[in-house]
PDB file of C-alpha atoms in Angstrom:
ATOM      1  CA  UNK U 199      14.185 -14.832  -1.008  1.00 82.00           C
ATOM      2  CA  UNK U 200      13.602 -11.068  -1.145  1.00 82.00           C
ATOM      3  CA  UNK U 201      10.743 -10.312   1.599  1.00 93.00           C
ATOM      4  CA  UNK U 202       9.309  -8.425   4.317  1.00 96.00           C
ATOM      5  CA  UNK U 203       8.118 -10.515   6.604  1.00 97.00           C
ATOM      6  CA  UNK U 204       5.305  -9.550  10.231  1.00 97.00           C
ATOM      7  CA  UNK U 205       4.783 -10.947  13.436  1.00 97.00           C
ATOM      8  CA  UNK U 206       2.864 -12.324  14.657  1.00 97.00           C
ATOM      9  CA  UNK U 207       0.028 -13.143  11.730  1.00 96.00           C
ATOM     10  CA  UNK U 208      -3.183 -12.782  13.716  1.00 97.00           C
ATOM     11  CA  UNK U 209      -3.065 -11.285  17.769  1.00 97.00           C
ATOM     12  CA  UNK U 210      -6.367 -11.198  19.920  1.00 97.00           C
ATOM     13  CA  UNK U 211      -5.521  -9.132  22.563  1.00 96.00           C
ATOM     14  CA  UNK U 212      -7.845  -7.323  25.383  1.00 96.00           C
ATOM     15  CA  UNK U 213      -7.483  -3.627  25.742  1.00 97.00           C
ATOM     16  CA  UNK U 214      -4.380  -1.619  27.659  1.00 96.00           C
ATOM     17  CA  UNK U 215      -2.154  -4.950  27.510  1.00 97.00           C
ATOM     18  CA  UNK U 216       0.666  -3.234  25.670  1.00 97.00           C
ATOM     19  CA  UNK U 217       2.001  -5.557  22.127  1.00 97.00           C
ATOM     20  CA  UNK U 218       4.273  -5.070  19.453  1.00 98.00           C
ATOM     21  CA  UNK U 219       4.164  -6.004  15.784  1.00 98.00           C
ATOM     22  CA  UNK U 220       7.574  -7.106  14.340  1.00 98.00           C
ATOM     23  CA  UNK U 221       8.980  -6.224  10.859  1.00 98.00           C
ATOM     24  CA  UNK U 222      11.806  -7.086   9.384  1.00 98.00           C
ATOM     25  CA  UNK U 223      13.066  -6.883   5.691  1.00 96.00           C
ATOM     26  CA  UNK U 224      15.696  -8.561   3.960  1.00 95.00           C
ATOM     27  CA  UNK U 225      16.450  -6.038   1.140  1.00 92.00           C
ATOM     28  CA  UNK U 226      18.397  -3.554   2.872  1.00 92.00           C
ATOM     29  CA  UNK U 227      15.993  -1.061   2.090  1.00 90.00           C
ATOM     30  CA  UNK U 228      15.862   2.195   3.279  1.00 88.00           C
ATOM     31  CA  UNK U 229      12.423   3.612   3.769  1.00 89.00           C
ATOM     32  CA  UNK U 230       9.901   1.633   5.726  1.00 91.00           C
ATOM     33  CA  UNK U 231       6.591   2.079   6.998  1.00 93.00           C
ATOM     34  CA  UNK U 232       3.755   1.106   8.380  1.00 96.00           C
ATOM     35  CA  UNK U 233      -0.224   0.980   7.552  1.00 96.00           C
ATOM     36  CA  UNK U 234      -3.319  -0.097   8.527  1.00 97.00           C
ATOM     37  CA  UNK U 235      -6.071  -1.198   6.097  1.00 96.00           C
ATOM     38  CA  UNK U 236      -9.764  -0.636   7.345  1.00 94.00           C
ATOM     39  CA  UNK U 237     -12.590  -1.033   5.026  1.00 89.00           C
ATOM     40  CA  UNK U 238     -14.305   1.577   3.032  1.00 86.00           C
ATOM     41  CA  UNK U 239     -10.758   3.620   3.976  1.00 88.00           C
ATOM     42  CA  UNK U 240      -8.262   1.581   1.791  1.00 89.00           C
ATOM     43  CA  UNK U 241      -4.299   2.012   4.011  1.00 93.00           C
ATOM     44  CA  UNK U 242      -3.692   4.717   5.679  1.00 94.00           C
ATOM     45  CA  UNK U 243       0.354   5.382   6.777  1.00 92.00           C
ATOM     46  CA  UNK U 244       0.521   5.287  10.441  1.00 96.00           C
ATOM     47  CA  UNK U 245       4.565   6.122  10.721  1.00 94.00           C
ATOM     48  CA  UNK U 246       7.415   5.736   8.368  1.00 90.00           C
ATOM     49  CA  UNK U 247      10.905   5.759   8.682  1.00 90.00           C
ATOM     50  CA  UNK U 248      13.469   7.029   6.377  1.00 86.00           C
ATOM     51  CA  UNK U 249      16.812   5.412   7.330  1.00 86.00           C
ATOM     52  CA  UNK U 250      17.793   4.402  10.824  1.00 89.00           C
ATOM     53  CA  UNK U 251      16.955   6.652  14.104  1.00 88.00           C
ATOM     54  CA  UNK U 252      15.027   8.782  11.422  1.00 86.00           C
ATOM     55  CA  UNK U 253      11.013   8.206  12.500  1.00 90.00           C
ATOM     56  CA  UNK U 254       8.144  10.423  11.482  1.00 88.00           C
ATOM     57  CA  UNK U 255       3.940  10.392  11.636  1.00 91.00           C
ATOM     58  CA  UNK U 256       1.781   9.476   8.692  1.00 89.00           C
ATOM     59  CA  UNK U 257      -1.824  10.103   8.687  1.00 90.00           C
ATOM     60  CA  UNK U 258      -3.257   8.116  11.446  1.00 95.00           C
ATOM     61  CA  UNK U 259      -0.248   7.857  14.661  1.00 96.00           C
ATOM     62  CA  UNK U 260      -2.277   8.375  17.601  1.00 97.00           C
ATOM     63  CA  UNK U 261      -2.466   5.386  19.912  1.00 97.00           C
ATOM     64  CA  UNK U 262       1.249   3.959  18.432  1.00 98.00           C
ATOM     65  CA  UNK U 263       4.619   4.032  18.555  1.00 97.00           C
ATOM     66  CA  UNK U 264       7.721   2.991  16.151  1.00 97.00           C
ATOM     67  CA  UNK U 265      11.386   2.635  16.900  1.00 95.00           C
ATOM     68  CA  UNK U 266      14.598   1.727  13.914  1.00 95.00           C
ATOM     69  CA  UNK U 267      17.307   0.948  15.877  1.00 96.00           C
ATOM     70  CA  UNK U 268      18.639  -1.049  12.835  1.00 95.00           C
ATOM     71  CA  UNK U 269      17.641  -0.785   9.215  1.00 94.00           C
ATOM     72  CA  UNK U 270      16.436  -4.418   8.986  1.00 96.00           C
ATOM     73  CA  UNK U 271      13.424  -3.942  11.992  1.00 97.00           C
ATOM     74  CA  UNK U 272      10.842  -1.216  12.410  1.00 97.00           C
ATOM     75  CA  UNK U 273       8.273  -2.708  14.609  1.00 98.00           C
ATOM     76  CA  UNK U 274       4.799  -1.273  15.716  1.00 98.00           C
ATOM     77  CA  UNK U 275       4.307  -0.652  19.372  1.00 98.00           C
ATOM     78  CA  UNK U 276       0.854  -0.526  20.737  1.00 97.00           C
ATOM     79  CA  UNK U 277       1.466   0.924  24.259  1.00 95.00           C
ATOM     80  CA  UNK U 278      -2.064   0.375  25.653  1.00 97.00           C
ATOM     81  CA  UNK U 279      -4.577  -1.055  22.633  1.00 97.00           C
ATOM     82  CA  UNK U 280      -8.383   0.269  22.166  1.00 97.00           C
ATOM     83  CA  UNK U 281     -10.964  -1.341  20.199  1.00 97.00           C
ATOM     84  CA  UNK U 282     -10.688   1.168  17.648  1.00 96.00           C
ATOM     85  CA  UNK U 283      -7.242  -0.057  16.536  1.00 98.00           C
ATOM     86  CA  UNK U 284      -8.694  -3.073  15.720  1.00 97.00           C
ATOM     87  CA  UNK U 285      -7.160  -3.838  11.706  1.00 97.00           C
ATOM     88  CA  UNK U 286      -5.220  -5.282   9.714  1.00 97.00           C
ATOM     89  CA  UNK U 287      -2.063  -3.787   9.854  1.00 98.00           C
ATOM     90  CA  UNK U 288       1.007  -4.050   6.830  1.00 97.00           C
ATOM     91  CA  UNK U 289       4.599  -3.343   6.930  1.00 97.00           C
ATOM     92  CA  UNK U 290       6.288  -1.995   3.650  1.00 94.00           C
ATOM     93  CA  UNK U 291       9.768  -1.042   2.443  1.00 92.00           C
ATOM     94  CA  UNK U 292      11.740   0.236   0.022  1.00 88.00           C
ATOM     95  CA  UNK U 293      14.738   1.314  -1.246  1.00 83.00           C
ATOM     96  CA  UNK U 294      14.759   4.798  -0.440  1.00 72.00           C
ATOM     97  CA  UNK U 295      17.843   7.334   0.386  1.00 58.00           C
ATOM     98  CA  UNK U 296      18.958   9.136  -2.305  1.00 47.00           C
ATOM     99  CA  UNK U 297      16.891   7.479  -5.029  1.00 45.00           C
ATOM    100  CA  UNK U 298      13.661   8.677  -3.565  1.00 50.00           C
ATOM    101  CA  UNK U 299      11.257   7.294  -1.489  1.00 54.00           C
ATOM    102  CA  UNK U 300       9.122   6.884  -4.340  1.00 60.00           C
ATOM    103  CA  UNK U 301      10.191   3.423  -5.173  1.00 74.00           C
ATOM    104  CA  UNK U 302       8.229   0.743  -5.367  1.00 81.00           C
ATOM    105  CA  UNK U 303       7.379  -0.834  -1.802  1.00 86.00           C
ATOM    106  CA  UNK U 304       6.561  -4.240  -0.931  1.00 91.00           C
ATOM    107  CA  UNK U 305       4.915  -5.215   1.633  1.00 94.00           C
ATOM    108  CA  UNK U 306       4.593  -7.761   4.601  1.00 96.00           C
ATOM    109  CA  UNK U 307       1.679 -10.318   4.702  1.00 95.00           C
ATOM    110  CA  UNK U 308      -0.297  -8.486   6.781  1.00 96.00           C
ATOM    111  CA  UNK U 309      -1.174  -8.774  10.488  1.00 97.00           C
ATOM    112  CA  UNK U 310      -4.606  -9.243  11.862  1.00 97.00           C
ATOM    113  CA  UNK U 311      -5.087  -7.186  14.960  1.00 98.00           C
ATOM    114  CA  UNK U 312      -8.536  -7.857  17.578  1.00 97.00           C
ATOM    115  CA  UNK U 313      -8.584  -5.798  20.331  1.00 97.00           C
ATOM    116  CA  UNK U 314     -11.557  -6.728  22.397  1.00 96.00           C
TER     117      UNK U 314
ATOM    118  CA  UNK Y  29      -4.528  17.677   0.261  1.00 73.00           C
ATOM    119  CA  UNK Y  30      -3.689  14.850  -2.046  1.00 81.00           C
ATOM    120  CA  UNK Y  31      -6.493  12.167  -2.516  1.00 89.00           C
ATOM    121  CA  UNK Y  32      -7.420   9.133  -4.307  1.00 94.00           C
ATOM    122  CA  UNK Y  33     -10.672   7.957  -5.843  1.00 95.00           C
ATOM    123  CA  UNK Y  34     -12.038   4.723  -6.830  1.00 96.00           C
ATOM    124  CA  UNK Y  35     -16.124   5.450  -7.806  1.00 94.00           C
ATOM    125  CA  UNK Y  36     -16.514   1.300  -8.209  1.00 96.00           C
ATOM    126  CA  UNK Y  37     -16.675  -0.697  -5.205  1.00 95.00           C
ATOM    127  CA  UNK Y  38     -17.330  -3.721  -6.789  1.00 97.00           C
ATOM    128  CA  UNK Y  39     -17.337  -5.268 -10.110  1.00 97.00           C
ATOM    129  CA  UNK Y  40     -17.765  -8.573 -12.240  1.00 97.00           C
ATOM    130  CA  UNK Y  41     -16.703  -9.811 -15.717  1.00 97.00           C
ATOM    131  CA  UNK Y  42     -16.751 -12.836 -17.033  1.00 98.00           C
ATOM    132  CA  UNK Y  43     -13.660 -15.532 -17.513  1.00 97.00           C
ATOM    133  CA  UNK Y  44     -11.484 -14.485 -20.267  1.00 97.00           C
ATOM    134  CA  UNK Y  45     -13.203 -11.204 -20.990  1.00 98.00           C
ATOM    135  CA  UNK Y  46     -11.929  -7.683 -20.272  1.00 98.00           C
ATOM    136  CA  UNK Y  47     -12.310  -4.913 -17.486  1.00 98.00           C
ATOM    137  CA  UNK Y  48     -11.404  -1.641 -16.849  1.00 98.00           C
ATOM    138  CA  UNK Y  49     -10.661  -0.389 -13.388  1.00 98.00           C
ATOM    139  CA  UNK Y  50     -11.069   3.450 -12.507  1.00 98.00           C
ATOM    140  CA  UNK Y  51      -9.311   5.565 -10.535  1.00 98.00           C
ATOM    141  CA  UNK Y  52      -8.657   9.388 -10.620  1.00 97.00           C
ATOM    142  CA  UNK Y  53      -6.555  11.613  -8.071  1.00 95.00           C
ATOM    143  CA  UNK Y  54      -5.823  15.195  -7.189  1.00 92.00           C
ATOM    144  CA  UNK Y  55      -2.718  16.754  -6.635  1.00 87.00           C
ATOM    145  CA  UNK Y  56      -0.583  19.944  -7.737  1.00 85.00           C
ATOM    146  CA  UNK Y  57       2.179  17.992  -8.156  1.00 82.00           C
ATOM    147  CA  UNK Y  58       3.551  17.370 -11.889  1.00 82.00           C
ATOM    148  CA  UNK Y  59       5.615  15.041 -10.876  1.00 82.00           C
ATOM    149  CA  UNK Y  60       4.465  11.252  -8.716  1.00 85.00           C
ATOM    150  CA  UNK Y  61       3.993   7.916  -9.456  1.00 88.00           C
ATOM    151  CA  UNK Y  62       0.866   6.136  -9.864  1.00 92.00           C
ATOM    152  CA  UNK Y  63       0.732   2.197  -8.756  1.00 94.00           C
ATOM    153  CA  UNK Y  64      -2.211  -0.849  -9.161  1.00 97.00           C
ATOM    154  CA  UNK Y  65      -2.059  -3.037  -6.270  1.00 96.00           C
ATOM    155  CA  UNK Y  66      -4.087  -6.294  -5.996  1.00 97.00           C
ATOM    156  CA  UNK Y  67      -5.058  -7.933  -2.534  1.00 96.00           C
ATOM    157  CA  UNK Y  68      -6.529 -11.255  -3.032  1.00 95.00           C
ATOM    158  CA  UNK Y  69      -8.149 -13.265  -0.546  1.00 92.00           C
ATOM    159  CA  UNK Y  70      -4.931 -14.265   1.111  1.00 91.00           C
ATOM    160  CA  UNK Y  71      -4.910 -10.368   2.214  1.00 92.00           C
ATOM    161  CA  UNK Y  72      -1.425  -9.943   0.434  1.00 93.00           C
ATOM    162  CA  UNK Y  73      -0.784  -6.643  -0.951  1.00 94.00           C
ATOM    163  CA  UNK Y  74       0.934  -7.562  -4.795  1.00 94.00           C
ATOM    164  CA  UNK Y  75       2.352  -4.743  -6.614  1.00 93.00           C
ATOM    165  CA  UNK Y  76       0.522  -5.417 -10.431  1.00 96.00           C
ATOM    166  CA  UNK Y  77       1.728  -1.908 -12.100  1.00 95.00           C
ATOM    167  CA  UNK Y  78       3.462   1.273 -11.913  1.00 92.00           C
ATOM    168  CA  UNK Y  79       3.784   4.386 -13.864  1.00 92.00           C
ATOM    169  CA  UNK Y  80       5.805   7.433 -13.664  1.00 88.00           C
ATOM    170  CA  UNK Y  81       3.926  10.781 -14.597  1.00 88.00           C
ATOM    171  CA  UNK Y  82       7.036  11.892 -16.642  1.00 86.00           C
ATOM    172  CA  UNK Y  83       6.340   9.162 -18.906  1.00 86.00           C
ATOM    173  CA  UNK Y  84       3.487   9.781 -21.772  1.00 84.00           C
ATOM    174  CA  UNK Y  85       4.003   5.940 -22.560  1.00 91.00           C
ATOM    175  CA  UNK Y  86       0.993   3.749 -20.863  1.00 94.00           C
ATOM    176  CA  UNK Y  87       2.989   0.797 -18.471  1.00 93.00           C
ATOM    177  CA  UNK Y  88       1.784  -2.575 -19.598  1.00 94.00           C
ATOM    178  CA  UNK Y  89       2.480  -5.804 -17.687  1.00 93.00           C
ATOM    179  CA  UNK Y  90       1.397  -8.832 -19.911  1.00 95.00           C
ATOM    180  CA  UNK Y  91      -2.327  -8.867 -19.491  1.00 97.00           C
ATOM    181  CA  UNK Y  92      -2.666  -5.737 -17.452  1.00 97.00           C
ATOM    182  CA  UNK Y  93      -2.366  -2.137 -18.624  1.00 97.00           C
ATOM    183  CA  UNK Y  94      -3.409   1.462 -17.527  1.00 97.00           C
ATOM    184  CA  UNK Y  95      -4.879   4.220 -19.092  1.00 97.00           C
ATOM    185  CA  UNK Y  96      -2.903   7.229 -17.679  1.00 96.00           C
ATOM    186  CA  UNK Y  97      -4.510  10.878 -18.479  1.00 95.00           C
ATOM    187  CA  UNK Y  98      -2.533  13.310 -16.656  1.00 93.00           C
ATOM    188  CA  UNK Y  99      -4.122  16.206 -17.288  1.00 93.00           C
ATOM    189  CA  UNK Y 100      -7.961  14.583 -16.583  1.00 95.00           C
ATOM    190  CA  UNK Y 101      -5.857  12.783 -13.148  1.00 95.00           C
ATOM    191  CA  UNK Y 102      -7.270   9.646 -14.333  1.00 96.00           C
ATOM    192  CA  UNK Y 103      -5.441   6.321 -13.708  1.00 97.00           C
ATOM    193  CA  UNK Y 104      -7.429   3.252 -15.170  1.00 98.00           C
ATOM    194  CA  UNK Y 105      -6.484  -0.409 -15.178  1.00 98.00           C
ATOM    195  CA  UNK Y 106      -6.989  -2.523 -17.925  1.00 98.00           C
ATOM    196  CA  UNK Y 107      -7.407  -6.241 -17.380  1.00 98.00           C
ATOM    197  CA  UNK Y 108      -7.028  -8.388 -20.708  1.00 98.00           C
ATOM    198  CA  UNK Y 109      -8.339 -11.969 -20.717  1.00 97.00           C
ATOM    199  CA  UNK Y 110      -9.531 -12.076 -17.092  1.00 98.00           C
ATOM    200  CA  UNK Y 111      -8.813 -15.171 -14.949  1.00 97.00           C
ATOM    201  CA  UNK Y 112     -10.359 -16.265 -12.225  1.00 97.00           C
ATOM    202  CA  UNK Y 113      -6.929 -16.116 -10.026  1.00 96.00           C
ATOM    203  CA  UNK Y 114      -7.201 -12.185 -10.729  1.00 97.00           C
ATOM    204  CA  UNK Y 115     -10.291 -12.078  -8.548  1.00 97.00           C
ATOM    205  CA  UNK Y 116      -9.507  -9.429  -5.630  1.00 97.00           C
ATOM    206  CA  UNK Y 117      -9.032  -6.328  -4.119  1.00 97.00           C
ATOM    207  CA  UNK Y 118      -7.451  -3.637  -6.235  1.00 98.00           C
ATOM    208  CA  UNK Y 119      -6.353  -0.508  -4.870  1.00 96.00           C
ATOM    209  CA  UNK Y 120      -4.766   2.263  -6.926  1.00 97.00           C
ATOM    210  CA  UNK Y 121      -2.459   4.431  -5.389  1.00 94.00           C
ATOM    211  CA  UNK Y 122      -0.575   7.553  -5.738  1.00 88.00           C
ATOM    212  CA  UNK Y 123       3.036   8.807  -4.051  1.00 85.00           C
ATOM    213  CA  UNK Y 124       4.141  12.628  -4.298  1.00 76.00           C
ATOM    214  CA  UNK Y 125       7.395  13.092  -5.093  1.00 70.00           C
ATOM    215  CA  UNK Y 126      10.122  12.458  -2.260  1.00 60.00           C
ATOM    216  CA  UNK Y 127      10.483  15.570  -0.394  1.00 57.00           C
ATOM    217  CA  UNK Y 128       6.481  16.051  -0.005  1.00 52.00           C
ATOM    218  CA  UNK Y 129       5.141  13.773   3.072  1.00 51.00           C
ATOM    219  CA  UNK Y 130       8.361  11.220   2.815  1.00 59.00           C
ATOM    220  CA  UNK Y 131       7.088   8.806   0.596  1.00 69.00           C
ATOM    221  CA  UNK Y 132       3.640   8.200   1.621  1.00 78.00           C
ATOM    222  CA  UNK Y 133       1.438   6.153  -0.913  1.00 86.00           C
ATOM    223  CA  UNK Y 134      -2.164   7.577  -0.688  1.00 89.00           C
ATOM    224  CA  UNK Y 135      -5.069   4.354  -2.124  1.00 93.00           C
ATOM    225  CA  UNK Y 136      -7.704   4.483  -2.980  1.00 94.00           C
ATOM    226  CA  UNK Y 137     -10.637   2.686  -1.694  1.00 94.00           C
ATOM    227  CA  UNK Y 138     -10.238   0.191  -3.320  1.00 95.00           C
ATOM    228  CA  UNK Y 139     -12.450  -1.652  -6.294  1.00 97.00           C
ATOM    229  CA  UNK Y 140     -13.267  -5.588  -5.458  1.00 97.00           C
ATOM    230  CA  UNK Y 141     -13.090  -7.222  -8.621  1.00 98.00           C
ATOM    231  CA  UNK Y 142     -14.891 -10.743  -8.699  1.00 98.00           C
ATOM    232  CA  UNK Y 143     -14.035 -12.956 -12.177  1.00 97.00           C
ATOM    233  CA  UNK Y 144     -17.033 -15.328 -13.061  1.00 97.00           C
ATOM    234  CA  UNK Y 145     -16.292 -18.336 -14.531  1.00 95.00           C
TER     235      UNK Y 145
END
């Protein structure tokens, strides 16, 4: 089954212990990215990444980092959590390269983030 | 900058009766794409509909449909014989074309849509 799939679902974590967010797709898409959803705000992109080693900021970075070290995995990296970052955070991908990254992207189930 | 604007937080309609969704954005682009998502409960983001600005023709997906008027930047969704499984979250969103902001979908706020039985 076609699907992008996060880990884990739901983290309560205290602030400044350092956690990462997994994604992995099974489409062999391209372009993937991250947001967070916060309400009142809709998602906002926090980074994307247009084919491996290729990273870049979306509207909200501060406080995270991203790696692609293969095109399947792009996970979120929370080097020391605030309260503030406290979300629900969604993976998407999508096709990408050549054809644009104005494809369609799907998206993970979402991961609920506490940081207390 | 590029934005997106959903002026209904929340809205009702009856079981099998229809609703219209509104969304408008800004941009100098002339050409993007223009997408309905739905969130329901379970928090997953489901892709309902899609439309290319190039195309005049509105995108229609059974018993949802949008209003696209490019020049007015308006972007409404239709829904035709509501059900109560279509009770959610609905975001509209826009993406610029692929050399502007690499692929970036901007929502909305999003509109949550409750369907009374």
């Amino acid at each position: 089954e076609a699907q992008v799939t996060q880990n884990p679902r739901y983290l309560i974590t205290v602030t400044g212990k350092k956690l990462t967010v997994t994604c992995s797709q099974n489409m062999n898409h391209e372009y993937m990215s991250w947001y967070r959803q916060d309400p009142g705000l809709g998602l906002r992109q926090i980074y994307y990444s247009m084919n491996v080693e290729v990273t870049d900021k979306g509207d909200v970075p501060e406080g995270y980092k991203v790696s692609r070290k293969e095109k399947r995995n792009f996970p979120l990296i929370l080097e020391s959590p605030s309260p503030n970052q406290t979300s629900l955070y969604f993976c998407a991908s999508s096709l990408g390269g050549l054809g644009g990254s104005t494809d369609t992207q799907y998206f993970g189930p979402g991961t609920r983030l506490t940081v207390l | 900058a590029q934005t997106v604007t959903q002026s209904q937080p929340e809205m009702s309609v009856q079981e099998a009766e229809t609703v219209t969704l509104s969304c408008t954005y800004d941009t100098s682009e002339s050409n993007y794409y223009l997408f309905w998502y739905k969130q329901p409960p379970s928090r997953q983001m489901i892709l309902v509909i899609r439309q290319e600005a190039y195309k005049q023709q509105n995108a229609t997906e059974n018993r949802f449909s949008v209003n696209f008027q490019k020049a007015a930047k308006s972007f409404s969704l239709k829904i035709s014989d509501s059900q109560l499984g279509d009770t959610a979250m609905y975001f509209c969103a826009f993406i610029p074309p692929r050399y502007n902001q690499g692929g970036k979908l901007i929502f909305g706020q999003g509109t949550e849509l409750s369907v009374k039985p």
